[in-house]
XYZ file of C-alpha atoms in Angstrom:
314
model
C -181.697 151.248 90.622
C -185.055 149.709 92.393
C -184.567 146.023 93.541
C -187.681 143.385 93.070
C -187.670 140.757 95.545
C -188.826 137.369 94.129
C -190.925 135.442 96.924
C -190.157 131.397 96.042
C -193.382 129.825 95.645
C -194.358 126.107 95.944
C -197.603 124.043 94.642
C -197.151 122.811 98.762
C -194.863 123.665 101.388
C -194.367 120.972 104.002
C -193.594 122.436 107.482
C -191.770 119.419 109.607
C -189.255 117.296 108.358
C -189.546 114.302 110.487
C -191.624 110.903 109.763
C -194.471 112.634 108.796
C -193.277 115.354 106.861
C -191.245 113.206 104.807
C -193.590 110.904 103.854
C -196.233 113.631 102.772
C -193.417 115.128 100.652
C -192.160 111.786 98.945
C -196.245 111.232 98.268
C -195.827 115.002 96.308
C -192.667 114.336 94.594
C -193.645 111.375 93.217
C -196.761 113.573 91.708
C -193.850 116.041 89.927
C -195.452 118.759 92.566
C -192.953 121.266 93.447
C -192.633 120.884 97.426
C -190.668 122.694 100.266
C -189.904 120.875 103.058
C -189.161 123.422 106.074
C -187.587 121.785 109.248
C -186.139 122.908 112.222
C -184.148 119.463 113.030
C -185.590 119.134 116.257
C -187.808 115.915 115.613
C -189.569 114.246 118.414
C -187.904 110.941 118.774
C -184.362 112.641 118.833
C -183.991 111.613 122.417
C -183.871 107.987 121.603
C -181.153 105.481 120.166
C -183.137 103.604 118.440
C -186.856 103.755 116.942
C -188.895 100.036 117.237
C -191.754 97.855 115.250
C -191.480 100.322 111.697
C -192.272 98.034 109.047
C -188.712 96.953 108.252
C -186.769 99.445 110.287
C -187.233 97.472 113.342
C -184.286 99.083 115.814
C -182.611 101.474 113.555
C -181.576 105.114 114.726
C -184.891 107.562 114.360
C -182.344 109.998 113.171
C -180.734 107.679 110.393
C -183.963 106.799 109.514
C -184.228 110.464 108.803
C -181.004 111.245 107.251
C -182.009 108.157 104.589
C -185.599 109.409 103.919
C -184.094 112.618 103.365
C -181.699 111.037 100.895
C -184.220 109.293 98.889
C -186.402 112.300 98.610
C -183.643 114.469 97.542
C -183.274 112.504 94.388
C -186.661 114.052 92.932
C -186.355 116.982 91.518
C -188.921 119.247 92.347
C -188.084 118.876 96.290
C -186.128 121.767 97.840
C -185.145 121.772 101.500
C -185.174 124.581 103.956
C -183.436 124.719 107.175
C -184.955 126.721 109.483
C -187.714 127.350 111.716
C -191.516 128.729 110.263
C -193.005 131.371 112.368
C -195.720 132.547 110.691
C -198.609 131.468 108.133
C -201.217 133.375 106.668
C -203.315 133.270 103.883
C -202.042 135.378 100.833
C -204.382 138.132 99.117
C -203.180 137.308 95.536
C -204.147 134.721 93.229
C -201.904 131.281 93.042
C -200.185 131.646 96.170
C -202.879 131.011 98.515
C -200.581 130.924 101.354
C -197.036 133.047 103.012
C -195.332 131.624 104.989
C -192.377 133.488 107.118
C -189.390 132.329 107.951
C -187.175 133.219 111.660
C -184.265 134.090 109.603
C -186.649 137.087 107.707
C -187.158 134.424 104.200
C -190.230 134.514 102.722
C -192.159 131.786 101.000
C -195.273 130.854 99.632
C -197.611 128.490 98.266
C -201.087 126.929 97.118
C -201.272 124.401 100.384
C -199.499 123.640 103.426
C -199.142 120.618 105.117
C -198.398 121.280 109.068
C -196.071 118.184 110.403
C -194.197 119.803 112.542
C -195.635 117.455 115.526
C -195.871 118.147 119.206
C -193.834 118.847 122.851
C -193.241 117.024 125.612
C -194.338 118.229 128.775
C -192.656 116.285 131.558
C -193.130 115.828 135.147
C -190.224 118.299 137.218
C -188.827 114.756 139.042
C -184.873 115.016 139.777
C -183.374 112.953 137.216
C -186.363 112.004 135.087
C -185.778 114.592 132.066
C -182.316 113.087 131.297
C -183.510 109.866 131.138
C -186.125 110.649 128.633
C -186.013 108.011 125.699
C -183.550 105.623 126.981
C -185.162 104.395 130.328
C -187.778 106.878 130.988
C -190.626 106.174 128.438
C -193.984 107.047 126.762
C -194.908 103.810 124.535
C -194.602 100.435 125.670
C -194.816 99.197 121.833
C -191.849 101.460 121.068
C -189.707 100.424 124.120
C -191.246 97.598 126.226
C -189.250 94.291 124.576
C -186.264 96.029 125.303
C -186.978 95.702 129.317
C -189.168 92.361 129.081
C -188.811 90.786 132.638
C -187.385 93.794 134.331
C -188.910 95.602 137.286
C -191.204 98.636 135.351
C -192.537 101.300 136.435
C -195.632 103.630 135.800
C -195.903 107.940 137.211
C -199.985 108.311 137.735
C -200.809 111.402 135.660
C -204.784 110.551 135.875
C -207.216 107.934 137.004
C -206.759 106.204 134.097
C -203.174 105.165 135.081
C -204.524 102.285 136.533
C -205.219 100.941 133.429
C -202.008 101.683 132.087
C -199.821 99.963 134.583
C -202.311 96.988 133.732
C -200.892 97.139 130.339
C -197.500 98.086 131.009
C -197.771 95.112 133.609
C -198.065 92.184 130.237
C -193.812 93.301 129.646
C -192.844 92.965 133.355
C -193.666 93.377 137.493
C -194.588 96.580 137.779
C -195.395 99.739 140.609
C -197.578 102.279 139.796
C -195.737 105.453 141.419
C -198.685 107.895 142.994
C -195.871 110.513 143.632
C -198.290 111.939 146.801
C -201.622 112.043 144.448
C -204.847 110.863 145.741
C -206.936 110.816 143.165
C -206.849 106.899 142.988
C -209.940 105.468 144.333
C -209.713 102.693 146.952
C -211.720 99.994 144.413
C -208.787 100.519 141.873
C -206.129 100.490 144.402
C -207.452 97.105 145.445
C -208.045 95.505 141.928
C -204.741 96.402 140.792
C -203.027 94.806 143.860
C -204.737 91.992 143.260
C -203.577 91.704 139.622
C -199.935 92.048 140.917
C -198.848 95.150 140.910
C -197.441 96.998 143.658
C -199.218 101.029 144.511
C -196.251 103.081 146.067
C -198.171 106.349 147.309
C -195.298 108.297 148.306
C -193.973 111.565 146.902
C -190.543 110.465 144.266
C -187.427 112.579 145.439
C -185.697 111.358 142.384
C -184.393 108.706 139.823
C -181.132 106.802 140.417
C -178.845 105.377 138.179
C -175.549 105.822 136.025
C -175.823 108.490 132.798
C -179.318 107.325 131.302
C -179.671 104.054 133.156
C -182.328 103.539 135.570
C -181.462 101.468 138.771
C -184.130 103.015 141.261
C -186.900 105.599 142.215
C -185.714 107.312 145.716
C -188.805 107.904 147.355
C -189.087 110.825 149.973
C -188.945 109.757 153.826
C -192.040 109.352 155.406
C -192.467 111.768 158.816
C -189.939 109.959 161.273
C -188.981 106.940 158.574
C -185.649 106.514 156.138
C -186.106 107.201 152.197
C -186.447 103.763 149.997
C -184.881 103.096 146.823
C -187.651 101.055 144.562
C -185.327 98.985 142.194
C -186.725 100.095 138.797
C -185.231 99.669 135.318
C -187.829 101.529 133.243
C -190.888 104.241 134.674
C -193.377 104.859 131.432
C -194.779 108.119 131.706
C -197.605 109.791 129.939
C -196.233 113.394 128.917
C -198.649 116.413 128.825
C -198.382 117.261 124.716
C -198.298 120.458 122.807
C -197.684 121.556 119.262
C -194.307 122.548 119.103
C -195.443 125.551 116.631
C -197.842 128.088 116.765
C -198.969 128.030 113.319
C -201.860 125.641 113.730
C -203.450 128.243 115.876
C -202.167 131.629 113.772
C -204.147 129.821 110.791
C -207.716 129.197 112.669
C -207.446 125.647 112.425
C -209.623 124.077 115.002
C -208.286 121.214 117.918
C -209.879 118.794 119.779
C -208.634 118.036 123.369
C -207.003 114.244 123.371
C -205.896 112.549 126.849
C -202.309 114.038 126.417
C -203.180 117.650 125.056
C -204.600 118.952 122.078
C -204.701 117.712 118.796
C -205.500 119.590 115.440
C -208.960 118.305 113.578
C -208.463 116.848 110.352
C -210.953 115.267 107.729
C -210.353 111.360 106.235
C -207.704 113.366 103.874
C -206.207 114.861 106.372
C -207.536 118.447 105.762
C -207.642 120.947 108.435
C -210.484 122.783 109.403
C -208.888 125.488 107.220
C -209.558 124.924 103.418
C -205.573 124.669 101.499
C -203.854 123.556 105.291
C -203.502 119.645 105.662
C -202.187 118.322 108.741
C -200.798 114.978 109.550
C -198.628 112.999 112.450
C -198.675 113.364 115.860
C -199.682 116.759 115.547
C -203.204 115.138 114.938
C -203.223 111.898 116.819
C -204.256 110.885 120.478
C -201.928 108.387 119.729
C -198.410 108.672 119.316
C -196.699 106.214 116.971
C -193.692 106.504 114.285
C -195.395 104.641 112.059
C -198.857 105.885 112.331
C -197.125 109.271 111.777
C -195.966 108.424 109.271
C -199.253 106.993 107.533
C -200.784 110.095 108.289
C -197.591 112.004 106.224
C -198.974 109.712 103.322
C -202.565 110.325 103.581
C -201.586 114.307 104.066
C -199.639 114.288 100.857
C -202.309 112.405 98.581
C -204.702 115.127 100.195
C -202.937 118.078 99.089
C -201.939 116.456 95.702
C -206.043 115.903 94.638
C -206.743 118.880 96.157
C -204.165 120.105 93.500
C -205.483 118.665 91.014
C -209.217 119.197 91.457
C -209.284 122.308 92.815
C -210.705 122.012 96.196
């Protein structure tokens, strides 16, 4: 006897799971909209222990933040969660499901809009000892994880000419070096003005980062021609990570990006509407700036988006 397969379809389908993708899926629930959240469980801010200035979370775990938004939003009814990882989107040819979306495990689903939150990669500098340390005492944000080393000797990895500026502002939590790891792009004017605000220029090449399991005691930088190696006491470098959208789908839909200082960053309208009529986009995905909160503000805006697009047909 010939099998139908039944293709579960959604009013939106939520691809992420993290800060943003929660909070565009609570905004839906609480509209009676039938939402799928997909998530691979790889958020972002896995790395680090605890997640700092979220309105009333202040220093709580970015997972058990998670694990409790997850909670909450499982108590609507209309919310089904998906474990797995999206690997394809495309617009659908039929009427009411407006968009398929496949699944790595072969599942199929669909729906009228999508919301991409499935937020970006870090690309990080190949230093010995540096990846490891990544959200405990190597960092991005000094608003995240700045009081936490207040006073300490800080450090900043030049990734452009505009480093300067950033180990000026890094500079307001603690003495700080800005590490050229052998670049020369820093122009003599800058070298100077920054040395005389107080913070030290090291220009040699890093060999690698010192310290016990996560803990940074020290940059080891590489011997000069005829000279020893020196160990800069450090107990925090900041470093501005090349980004990337940790999914393709952004792209497979047509959805167009603009190039921010840390990568690329998908184009979104005051509702948080794609380029691509039906996909809405929010969190870091489509910020310059990278911030738990703001992500998920932009998870909020998405899911009111997609909701009155609902609703009025747009």
């Amino acid at each position: 006897m010939a099998t139908t397969t039944t293709t579960p379809t959604y009013d939106v389908i939520v691809v992420g799971g993290s800060f943003a993708g929660l909070s565009a899926a609570m905004q839906l629930a609480r509209a009676r909209r039938r939402v799928c959240v997909v998530d691979a469980g790889q958020p972002r801010n896995r790395f680090a222990a605890a997640s700092h200035g979220f309105f009333g979370q202040d220093g709580e775990p970015p997972l058990a933040m998670i694990a409790q938004a997850r909670r909450k939003l499982a108590a609507y009814s209309t919310v089904t969660f998906v474990q797995g990882t999206v690997v394809s989107a495309t617009a659908a040819v039929h009427s009411g499901q407006d968009f398929a979306v496949a699944l790595q495990g072969g599942e199929q689903l669909a729906a009228r809009k999508l919301v991409l939150a499935f937020g970006v990669q870090d690309g990080l500098p190949e230093i010995a000892g540096l990846r490891e340390r990544w959200g405990a005492t190597v960092l991005h944000c000094p608003y995240c994880h700045g009081y936490e080393f207040a006073g300490q000797r800080l450090g900043v990895l030049y990734h452009s000419p505009q480093s300067g500026m950033h180990a000026q502002l890094i500079a307001d939590w603690g003495p700080t070096t800005l590490f050229l790891n052998g670049e020369t792009t820093l122009d003599r004017a800058e070298h100077e003005r920054l040395l005389a605000l107080g913070i030290a220029v090291e220009t040699a090449r890093i060999a690698a980062l010192e310290g016990p399991g996560q803990a940074l005691t020290g940059v080891r930088l590489q011997a000069a021609e005829g000279g020893d190696a020196r160990v800069v006491p450090l107990a925090a470098l900041y470093v501005a990570s090349a980004t990337r959208p940790a999914s393709p789908l952004a792209e497979q839909l047509g959805c167009a990006f603009d190039e921010g200082p840390m990568g690329p960053y998908v184009r979104t309208d005051a509702n948080k509407m794609t380029t691509v009529p039906g996909v809405y986009a929010a969190g870091d995905l489509t910020l310059m700036r990278h911030n738990a909160t703001l992500a998920s503000a932009e998870g909020v805006l998405a899911g009111t988006g997609a909701h009155q697009a609902l609703v009025f047909g747009v």
